[in-house]
mmCIF file of C-alpha atoms in Angstrom:
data_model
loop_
_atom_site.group_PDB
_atom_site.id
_atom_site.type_symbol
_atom_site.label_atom_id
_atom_site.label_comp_id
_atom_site.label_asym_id
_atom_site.label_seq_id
_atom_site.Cartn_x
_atom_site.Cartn_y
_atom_site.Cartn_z
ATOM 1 C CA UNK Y 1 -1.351 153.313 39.121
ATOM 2 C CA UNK Y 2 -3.630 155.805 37.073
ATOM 3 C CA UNK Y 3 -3.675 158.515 40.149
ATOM 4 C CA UNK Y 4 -3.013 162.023 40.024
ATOM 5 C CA UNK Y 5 0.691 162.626 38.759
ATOM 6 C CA UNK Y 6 2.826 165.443 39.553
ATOM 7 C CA UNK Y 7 5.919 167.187 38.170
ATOM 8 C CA UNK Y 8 8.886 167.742 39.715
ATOM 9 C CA UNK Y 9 8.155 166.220 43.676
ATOM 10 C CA UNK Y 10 10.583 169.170 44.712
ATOM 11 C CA UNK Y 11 12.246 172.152 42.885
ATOM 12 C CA UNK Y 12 14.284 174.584 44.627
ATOM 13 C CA UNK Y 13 14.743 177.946 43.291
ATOM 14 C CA UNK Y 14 16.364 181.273 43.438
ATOM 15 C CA UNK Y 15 14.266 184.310 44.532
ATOM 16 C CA UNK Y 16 13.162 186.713 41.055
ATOM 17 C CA UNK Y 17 13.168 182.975 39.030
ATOM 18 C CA UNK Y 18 10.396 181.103 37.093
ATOM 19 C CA UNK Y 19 9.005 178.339 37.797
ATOM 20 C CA UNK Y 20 6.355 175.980 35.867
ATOM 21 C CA UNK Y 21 4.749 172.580 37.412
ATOM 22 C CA UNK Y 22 2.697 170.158 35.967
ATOM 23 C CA UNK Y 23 -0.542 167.940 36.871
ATOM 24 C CA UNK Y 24 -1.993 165.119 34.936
ATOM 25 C CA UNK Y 25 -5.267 164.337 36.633
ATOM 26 C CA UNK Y 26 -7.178 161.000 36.106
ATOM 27 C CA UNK Y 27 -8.143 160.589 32.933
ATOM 28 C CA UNK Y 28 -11.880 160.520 33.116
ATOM 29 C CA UNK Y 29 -11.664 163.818 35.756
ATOM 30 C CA UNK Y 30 -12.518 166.832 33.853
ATOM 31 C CA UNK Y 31 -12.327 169.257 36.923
ATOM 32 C CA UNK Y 32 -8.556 170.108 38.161
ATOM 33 C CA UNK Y 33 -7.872 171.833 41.221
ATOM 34 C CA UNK Y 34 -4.732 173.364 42.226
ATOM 35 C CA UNK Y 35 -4.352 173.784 45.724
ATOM 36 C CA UNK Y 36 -1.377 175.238 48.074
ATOM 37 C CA UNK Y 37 -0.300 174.355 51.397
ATOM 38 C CA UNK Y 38 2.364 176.174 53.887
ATOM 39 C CA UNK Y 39 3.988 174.944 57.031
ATOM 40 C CA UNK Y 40 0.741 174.656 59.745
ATOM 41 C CA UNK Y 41 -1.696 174.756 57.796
ATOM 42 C CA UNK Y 42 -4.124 173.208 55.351
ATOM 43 C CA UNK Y 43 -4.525 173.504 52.095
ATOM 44 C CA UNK Y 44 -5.674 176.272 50.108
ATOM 45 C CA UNK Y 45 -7.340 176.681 47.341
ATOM 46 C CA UNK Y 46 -6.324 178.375 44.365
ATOM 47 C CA UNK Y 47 -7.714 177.617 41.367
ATOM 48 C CA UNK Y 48 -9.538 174.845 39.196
ATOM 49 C CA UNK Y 49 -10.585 174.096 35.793
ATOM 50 C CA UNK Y 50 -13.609 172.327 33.923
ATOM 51 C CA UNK Y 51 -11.954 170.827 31.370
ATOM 52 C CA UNK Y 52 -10.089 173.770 29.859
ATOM 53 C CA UNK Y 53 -11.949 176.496 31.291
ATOM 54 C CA UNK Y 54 -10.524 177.909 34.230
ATOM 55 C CA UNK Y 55 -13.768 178.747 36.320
ATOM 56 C CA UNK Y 56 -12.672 180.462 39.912
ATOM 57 C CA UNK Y 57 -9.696 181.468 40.813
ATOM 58 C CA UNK Y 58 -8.938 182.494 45.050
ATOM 59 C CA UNK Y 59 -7.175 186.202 45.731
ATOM 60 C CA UNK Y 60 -4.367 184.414 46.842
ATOM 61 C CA UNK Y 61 -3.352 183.719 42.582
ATOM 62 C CA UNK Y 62 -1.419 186.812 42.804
ATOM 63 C CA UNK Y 63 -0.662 188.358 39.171
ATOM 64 C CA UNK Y 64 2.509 186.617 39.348
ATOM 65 C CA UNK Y 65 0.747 183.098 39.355
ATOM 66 C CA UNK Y 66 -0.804 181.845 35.832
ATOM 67 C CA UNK Y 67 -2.598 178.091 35.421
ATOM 68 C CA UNK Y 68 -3.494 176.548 32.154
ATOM 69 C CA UNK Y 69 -5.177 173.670 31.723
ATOM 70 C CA UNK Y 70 -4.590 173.043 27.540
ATOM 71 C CA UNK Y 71 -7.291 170.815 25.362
ATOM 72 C CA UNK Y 72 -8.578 169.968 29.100
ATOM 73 C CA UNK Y 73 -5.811 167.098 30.140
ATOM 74 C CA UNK Y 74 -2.944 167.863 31.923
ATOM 75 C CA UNK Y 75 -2.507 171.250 33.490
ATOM 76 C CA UNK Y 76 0.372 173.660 34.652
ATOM 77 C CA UNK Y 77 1.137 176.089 37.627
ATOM 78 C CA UNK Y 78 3.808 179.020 36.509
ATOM 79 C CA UNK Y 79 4.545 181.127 39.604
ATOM 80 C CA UNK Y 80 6.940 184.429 38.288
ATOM 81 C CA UNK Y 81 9.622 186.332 39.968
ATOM 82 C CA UNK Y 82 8.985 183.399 42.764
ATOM 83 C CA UNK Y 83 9.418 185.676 46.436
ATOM 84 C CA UNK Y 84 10.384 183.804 49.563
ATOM 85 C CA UNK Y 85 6.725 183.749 50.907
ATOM 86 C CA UNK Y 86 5.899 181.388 47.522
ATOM 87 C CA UNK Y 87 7.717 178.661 49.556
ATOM 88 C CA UNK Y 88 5.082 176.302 50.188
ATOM 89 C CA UNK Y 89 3.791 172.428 48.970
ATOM 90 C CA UNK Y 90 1.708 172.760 45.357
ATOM 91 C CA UNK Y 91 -1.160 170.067 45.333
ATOM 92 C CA UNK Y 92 -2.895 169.412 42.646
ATOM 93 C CA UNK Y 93 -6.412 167.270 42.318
ATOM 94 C CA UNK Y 94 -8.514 166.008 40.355
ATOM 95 C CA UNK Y 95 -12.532 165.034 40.690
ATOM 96 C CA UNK Y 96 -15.532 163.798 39.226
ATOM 97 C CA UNK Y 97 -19.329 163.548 40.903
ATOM 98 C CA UNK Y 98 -18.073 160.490 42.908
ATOM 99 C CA UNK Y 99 -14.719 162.313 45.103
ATOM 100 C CA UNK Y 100 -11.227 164.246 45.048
ATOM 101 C CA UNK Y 101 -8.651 162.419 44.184
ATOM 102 C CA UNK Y 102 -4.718 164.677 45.286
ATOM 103 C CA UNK Y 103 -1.535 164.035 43.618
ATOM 104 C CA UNK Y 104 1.360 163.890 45.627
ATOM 105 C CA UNK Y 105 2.489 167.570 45.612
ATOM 106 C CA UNK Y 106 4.927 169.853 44.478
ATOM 107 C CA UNK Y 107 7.179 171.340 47.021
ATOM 108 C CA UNK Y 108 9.138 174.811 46.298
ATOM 109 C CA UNK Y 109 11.643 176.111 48.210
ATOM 110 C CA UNK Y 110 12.849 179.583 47.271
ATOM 111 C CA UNK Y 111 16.214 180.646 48.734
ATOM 112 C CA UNK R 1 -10.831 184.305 59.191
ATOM 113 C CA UNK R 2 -10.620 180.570 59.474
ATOM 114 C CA UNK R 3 -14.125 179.107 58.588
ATOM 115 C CA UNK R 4 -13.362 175.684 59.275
ATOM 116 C CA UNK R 5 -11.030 174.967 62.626
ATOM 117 C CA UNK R 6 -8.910 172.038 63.919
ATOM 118 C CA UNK R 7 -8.257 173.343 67.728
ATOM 119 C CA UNK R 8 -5.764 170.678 68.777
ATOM 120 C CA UNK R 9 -2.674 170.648 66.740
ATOM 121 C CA UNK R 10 -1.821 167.307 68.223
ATOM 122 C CA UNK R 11 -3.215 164.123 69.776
ATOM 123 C CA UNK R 12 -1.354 161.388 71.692
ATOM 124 C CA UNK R 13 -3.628 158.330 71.628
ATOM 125 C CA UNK R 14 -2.361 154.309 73.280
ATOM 126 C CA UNK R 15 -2.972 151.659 70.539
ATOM 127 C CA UNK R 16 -6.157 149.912 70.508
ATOM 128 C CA UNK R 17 -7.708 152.594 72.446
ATOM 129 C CA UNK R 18 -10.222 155.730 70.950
ATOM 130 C CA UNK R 19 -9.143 158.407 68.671
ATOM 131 C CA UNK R 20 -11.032 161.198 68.954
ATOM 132 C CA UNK R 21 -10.466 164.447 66.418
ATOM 133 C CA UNK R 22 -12.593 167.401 66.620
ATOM 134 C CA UNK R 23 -13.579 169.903 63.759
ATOM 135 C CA UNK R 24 -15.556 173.300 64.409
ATOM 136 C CA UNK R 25 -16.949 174.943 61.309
ATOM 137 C CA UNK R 26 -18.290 178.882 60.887
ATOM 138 C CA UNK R 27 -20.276 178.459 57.888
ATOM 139 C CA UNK R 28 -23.650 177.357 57.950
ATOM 140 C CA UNK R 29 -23.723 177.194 53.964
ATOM 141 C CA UNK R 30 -21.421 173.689 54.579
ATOM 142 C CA UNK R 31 -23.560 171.108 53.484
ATOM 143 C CA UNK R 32 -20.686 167.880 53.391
ATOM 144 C CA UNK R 33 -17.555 167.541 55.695
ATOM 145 C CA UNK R 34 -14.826 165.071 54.836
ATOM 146 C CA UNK R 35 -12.002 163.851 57.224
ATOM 147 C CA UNK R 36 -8.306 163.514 54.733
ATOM 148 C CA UNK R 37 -5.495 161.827 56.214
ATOM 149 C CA UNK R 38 -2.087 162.965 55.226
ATOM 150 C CA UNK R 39 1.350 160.821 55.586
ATOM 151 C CA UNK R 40 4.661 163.195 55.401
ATOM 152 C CA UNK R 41 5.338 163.689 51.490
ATOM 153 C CA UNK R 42 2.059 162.405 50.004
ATOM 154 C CA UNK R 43 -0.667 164.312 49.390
ATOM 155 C CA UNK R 44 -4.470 163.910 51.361
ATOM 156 C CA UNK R 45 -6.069 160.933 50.888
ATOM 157 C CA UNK R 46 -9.713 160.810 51.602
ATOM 158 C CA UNK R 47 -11.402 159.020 54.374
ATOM 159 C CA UNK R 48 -14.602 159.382 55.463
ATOM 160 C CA UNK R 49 -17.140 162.364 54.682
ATOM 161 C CA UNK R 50 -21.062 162.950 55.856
ATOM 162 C CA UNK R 51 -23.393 165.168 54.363
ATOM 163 C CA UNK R 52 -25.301 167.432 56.613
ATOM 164 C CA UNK R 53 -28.707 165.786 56.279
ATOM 165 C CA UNK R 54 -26.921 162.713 57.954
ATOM 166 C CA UNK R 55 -25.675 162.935 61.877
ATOM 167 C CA UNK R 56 -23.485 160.009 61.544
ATOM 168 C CA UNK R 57 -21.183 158.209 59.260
ATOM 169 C CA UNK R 58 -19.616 154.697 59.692
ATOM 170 C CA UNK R 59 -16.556 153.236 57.779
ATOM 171 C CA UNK R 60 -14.622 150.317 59.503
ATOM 172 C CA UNK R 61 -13.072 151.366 61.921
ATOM 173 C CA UNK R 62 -13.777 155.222 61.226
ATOM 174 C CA UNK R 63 -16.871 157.063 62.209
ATOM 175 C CA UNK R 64 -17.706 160.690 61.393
ATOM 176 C CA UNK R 65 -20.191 162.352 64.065
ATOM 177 C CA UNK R 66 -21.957 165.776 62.857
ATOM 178 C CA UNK R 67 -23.840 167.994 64.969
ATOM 179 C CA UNK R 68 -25.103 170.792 62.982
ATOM 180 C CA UNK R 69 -26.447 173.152 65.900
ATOM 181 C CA UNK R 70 -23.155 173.427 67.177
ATOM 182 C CA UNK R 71 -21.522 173.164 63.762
ATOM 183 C CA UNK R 72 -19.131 170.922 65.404
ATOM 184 C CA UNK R 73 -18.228 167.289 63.707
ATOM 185 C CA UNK R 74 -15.604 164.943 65.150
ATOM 186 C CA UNK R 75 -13.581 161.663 63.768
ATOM 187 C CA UNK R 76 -13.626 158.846 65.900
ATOM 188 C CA UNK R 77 -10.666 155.590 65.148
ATOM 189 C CA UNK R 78 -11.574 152.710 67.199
ATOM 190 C CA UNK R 79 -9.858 150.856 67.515
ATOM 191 C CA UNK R 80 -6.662 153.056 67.159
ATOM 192 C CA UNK R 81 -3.670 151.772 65.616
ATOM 193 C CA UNK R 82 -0.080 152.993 65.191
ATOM 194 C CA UNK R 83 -0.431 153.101 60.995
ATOM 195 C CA UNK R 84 -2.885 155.768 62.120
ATOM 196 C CA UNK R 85 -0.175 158.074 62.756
ATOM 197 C CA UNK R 86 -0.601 160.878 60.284
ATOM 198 C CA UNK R 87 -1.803 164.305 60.381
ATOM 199 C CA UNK R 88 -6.161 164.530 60.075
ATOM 200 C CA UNK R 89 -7.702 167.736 58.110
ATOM 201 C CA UNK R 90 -11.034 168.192 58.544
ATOM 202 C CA UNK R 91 -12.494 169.797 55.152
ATOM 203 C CA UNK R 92 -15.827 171.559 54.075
ATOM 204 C CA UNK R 93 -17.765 171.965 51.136
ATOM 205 C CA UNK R 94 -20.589 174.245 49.871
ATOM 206 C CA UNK R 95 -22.860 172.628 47.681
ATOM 207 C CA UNK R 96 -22.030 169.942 44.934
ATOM 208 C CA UNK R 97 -21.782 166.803 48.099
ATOM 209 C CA UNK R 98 -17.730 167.606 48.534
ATOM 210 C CA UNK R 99 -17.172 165.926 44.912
ATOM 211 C CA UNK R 100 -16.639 168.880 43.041
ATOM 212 C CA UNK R 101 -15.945 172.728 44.525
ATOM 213 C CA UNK R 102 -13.706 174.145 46.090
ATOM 214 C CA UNK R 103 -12.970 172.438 49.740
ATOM 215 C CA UNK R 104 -12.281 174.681 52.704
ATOM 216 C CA UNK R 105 -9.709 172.542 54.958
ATOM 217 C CA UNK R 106 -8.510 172.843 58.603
ATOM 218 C CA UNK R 107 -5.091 173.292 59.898
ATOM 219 C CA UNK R 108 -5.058 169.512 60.633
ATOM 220 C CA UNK R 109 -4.332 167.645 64.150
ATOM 221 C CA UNK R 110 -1.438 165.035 64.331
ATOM 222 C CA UNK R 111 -2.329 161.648 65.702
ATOM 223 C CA UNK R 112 0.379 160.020 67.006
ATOM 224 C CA UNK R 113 -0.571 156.104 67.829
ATOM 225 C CA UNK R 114 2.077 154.463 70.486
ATOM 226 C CA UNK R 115 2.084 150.659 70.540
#
């Protein structure tokens, strides 16, 4: 299965912690899309590369949230001194001209 | 302010019979809706979508109705099956035919098929 792959399915943390998550899109997908999604509602979008650049990012990427999307493949979500309200499921998706393809999601729990 | 709205959180359908999900958007800059259907755990998988020069799309069993004066679309399963069960999110896009762009996504309605 080539899908969208992400890394780790669940990580819970302690409040004032780091923590980094990974995406590997579909290989032939050069635009990445991270995307967040609390109890109730939808998702919501955050952020989302062209190959390496990062092109938009939504006020809700707070200072303490950083993406990177290195040499345009795989790409990473580091949320700092993580706060209770950062508690949510982390999607992350990939697309070309022909659809959206989402990985399975990260889901954070900070405690 | 939500620009693209799921008003029933859930819908109770008998199998075989019609689902019917509803969608109200706020944006008239929406030129393609997509209906995603998400299973506990796994992330959206896409279904069906319409672009706004259409009124109608048919997949299967799945149809997608739009009505662009009332900005209103709506998913219809017929028939309705209980591997249906899963929650629905209506999405938006502006521009680039829902491919590419950001997607604006309702708060989702859980169908719940009983055999």
């Amino acid at each position: 299965d080539t899908g969208v792959s992400q890394d780790p399915r669940h990580k819970i943390t302690k409040r004032g912690q780091n923590v980094t998550f990974r995406c590997d899109p579909i290989s032939e997908h050069n635009r990445l899309y991270w995307y967040r999604q609390t109890l109730g509602q939808g998702p919501e979008f955050l952020t989302y590369f062209q190959n390496e650049a990062q092109l938009e990012k939504s006020r809700l990427l707070s200072d303490r949230f950083s993406a990177e999307r290195p040499k345009g493949s795989f790409s990473t979500l580091e949320i700092q001194r993580t706060e209770q309200g950062d508690s949510a499921m982390y999607l992350c998706a990939s697309s070309t001209v022909y659809g959206y393809t989402f990985g399975s999601g990260t889901r954070l729990t900070v405690v | 302010d939500q620009q693209v709205k799921q008003n029933s959180p859930s819908l109770s359908v008998q199998e075989g019979r019609i689902s019917i999900l509803n969608c109200d958007y706020t944006n008239s800059m929406f030129d393609y809706f997509l209906w995603y259907k998400k299973y506990p755990a796994e992330g959206p998988t896409f279904l069906i979508s319409i672009s706004s020069i259409k009124d109608k799309n048919e997949d299967g069993r799945f149809t997608v109705f739009l009505n662009k004066s009332a900005k209103h679309l709506s998913l219809h399963i017929v028939p309705s099956q209980p591997g249906d069960s899963a929650v629905y999110f209506c999405a938006a896009s502006e521009g680039y035919g829902g491919s590419q762009g950001n997607l604006i996504f309702g708060k989702g309605t859980k169908l719940s098929v009983k055999p």
